[in-house]
Structures are given as C-alpha cells and as structure tokens.
C-alpha cells in the first residue's frame, strides 16, 4: 500500500492587493492598501489606507505596480508580508 505524502497546509494566511509606493530599500517594497468601509453611524463610505512593508526577493516590483502580498513569518522588525505576484504594471 502506497501512501502519498500529505501536502503541507499553511493555514489561513491573509492576502492583500495594493499599489507599490516605494521600492528604494533592497529586497523590500512598501505597499499601500486602500479599503472602503461604511461609517457605523453616518453610513457614508469612508476610504482608509494602510502601508505594509513586504519582502521582494528579486527586487522585481517597481513604484506604481499593483501587487498581491501575503502574510508570512516575521522577516524583520517591520516585515511580515511577502510579494506573491505582480498583477499589473503602469503603462
């Protein structure tokens, strides 16, 4: 009887889509993610932004790119996200 090795399950990892706002640091990009939520009392749609430092091993993402980042183990003091894919590049 052959048993296939179980595939490693990484659990529930968060994923975000945002725009690269800085690529100055080596192997690091800063991604700004914008969310739209409804205000609890006034019901107005409010935009909020957050910036994430993400690991980019090959330095392939540039400013203006729309990228997908995923949660990972802590890489440094501020980095616990990594670049998964580049969705689009500006023309």
PDB file of C-alpha atoms in Angstrom:
ATOM      1  CA  UNK A   1       0.000   0.000   0.000  1.00  0.00           C
ATOM      2  CA  UNK A   2       1.456   3.341  -1.044  1.00  0.00           C
ATOM      3  CA  UNK A   3       0.739   6.454   0.910  1.00  0.00           C
ATOM      4  CA  UNK A   4       1.234   9.825  -0.681  1.00  0.00           C
ATOM      5  CA  UNK A   5       2.941  12.393   1.489  1.00  0.00           C
ATOM      6  CA  UNK A   6       0.394  14.857   2.838  1.00  0.00           C
ATOM      7  CA  UNK A   7       0.594  18.266   1.250  1.00  0.00           C
ATOM      8  CA  UNK A   8       1.732  20.981   3.644  1.00  0.00           C
ATOM      9  CA  UNK A   9      -1.135  23.193   4.698  1.00  0.00           C
ATOM     10  CA  UNK A  10      -0.099  26.709   5.582  1.00  0.00           C
ATOM     11  CA  UNK A  11      -3.291  27.642   7.397  1.00  0.00           C
ATOM     12  CA  UNK A  12      -5.303  30.773   6.878  1.00  0.00           C
ATOM     13  CA  UNK A  13      -2.929  33.454   5.667  1.00  0.00           C
ATOM     14  CA  UNK A  14      -4.191  36.916   4.896  1.00  0.00           C
ATOM     15  CA  UNK A  15      -3.735  38.332   1.427  1.00  0.00           C
ATOM     16  CA  UNK A  16      -3.949  41.968   0.305  1.00  0.00           C
ATOM     17  CA  UNK A  17      -3.901  43.777  -3.050  1.00  0.00           C
ATOM     18  CA  UNK A  18      -2.338  47.225  -3.202  1.00  0.00           C
ATOM     19  CA  UNK A  19      -0.072  49.618  -5.041  1.00  0.00           C
ATOM     20  CA  UNK A  20       3.691  49.876  -4.578  1.00  0.00           C
ATOM     21  CA  UNK A  21       4.567  53.354  -3.265  1.00  0.00           C
ATOM     22  CA  UNK A  22       8.282  52.786  -2.537  1.00  0.00           C
ATOM     23  CA  UNK A  23      10.970  50.419  -3.801  1.00  0.00           C
ATOM     24  CA  UNK A  24      14.064  52.258  -2.527  1.00  0.00           C
ATOM     25  CA  UNK A  25      15.117  49.628   0.022  1.00  0.00           C
ATOM     26  CA  UNK A  26      16.910  46.461  -1.039  1.00  0.00           C
ATOM     27  CA  UNK A  27      14.544  43.426  -1.228  1.00  0.00           C
ATOM     28  CA  UNK A  28      11.735  45.475   0.348  1.00  0.00           C
ATOM     29  CA  UNK A  29       8.732  47.257  -1.114  1.00  0.00           C
ATOM     30  CA  UNK A  30       6.147  49.418   0.606  1.00  0.00           C
ATOM     31  CA  UNK A  31       2.603  48.586  -0.496  1.00  0.00           C
ATOM     32  CA  UNK A  32      -0.333  50.887   0.183  1.00  0.00           C
ATOM     33  CA  UNK A  33      -3.651  49.064   0.555  1.00  0.00           C
ATOM     34  CA  UNK A  34      -6.889  51.038   0.406  1.00  0.00           C
ATOM     35  CA  UNK A  35     -10.102  49.770   1.985  1.00  0.00           C
ATOM     36  CA  UNK A  36     -13.594  51.164   1.738  1.00  0.00           C
ATOM     37  CA  UNK A  37     -15.875  50.755   4.738  1.00  0.00           C
ATOM     38  CA  UNK A  38     -19.220  52.134   5.743  1.00  0.00           C
ATOM     39  CA  UNK A  39     -19.280  54.530   8.697  1.00  0.00           C
ATOM     40  CA  UNK A  40     -21.232  52.968  11.572  1.00  0.00           C
ATOM     41  CA  UNK A  41     -23.379  55.983  12.399  1.00  0.00           C
ATOM     42  CA  UNK A  42     -23.498  58.084   9.234  1.00  0.00           C
ATOM     43  CA  UNK A  43     -23.416  55.225   6.681  1.00  0.00           C
ATOM     44  CA  UNK A  44     -21.045  57.190   4.446  1.00  0.00           C
ATOM     45  CA  UNK A  45     -18.406  55.185   2.568  1.00  0.00           C
ATOM     46  CA  UNK A  46     -15.035  56.041   4.088  1.00  0.00           C
ATOM     47  CA  UNK A  47     -11.677  55.244   2.481  1.00  0.00           C
ATOM     48  CA  UNK A  48      -8.783  54.255   4.704  1.00  0.00           C
ATOM     49  CA  UNK A  49      -5.236  53.376   3.741  1.00  0.00           C
ATOM     50  CA  UNK A  50      -2.529  51.308   5.346  1.00  0.00           C
ATOM     51  CA  UNK A  51       1.072  50.762   4.305  1.00  0.00           C
ATOM     52  CA  UNK A  52       2.759  47.367   4.551  1.00  0.00           C
ATOM     53  CA  UNK A  53       6.459  46.591   4.196  1.00  0.00           C
ATOM     54  CA  UNK A  54       6.732  43.462   2.061  1.00  0.00           C
ATOM     55  CA  UNK A  55       9.654  41.211   1.127  1.00  0.00           C
ATOM     56  CA  UNK A  56      10.574  41.217  -2.587  1.00  0.00           C
ATOM     57  CA  UNK A  57      13.427  38.727  -3.045  1.00  0.00           C
ATOM     58  CA  UNK A  58      14.257  39.542  -6.699  1.00  0.00           C
ATOM     59  CA  UNK A  59      13.598  43.312  -6.499  1.00  0.00           C
ATOM     60  CA  UNK A  60      11.118  42.939  -9.366  1.00  0.00           C
ATOM     61  CA  UNK A  61       8.282  45.256  -8.237  1.00  0.00           C
ATOM     62  CA  UNK A  62       8.544  48.949  -9.109  1.00  0.00           C
ATOM     63  CA  UNK A  63       6.666  52.062  -7.966  1.00  0.00           C
ATOM     64  CA  UNK A  64       3.142  52.138  -9.398  1.00  0.00           C
ATOM     65  CA  UNK A  65       2.744  48.357  -9.791  1.00  0.00           C
ATOM     66  CA  UNK A  66      -0.405  46.736  -8.434  1.00  0.00           C
ATOM     67  CA  UNK A  67       0.696  43.684  -6.439  1.00  0.00           C
ATOM     68  CA  UNK A  68      -0.673  40.905  -4.239  1.00  0.00           C
ATOM     69  CA  UNK A  69       1.058  40.381  -0.892  1.00  0.00           C
ATOM     70  CA  UNK A  70       0.579  37.561   1.595  1.00  0.00           C
ATOM     71  CA  UNK A  71       1.187  37.211   5.310  1.00  0.00           C
ATOM     72  CA  UNK A  72       4.299  35.273   6.326  1.00  0.00           C
ATOM     73  CA  UNK A  73       6.626  34.726   9.273  1.00  0.00           C
ATOM     74  CA  UNK A  74       8.412  37.823  10.609  1.00  0.00           C
ATOM     75  CA  UNK A  75      11.357  38.631   8.331  1.00  0.00           C
ATOM     76  CA  UNK A  76      12.491  41.756  10.178  1.00  0.00           C
ATOM     77  CA  UNK A  77      11.143  44.252  12.694  1.00  0.00           C
ATOM     78  CA  UNK A  78       8.599  45.685  10.242  1.00  0.00           C
ATOM     79  CA  UNK A  79       8.310  42.996   7.546  1.00  0.00           C
ATOM     80  CA  UNK A  80       5.829  40.148   7.932  1.00  0.00           C
ATOM     81  CA  UNK A  81       4.424  40.206   4.375  1.00  0.00           C
ATOM     82  CA  UNK A  82       5.877  38.890   1.123  1.00  0.00           C
ATOM     83  CA  UNK A  83       5.256  39.599  -2.548  1.00  0.00           C
ATOM     84  CA  UNK A  84       3.147  36.890  -4.210  1.00  0.00           C
ATOM     85  CA  UNK A  85       2.564  38.315  -7.684  1.00  0.00           C
ATOM     86  CA  UNK A  86       2.596  41.470  -9.755  1.00  0.00           C
ATOM     87  CA  UNK A  87      -0.932  41.951 -11.043  1.00  0.00           C
ATOM     88  CA  UNK A  88      -0.364  44.917 -13.366  1.00  0.00           C
ATOM     89  CA  UNK A  89       2.268  47.469 -14.292  1.00  0.00           C
ATOM     90  CA  UNK A  90       1.638  51.103 -15.243  1.00  0.00           C
ATOM     91  CA  UNK A  91       1.990  51.986 -18.909  1.00  0.00           C
TER      92      UNK A  91
END
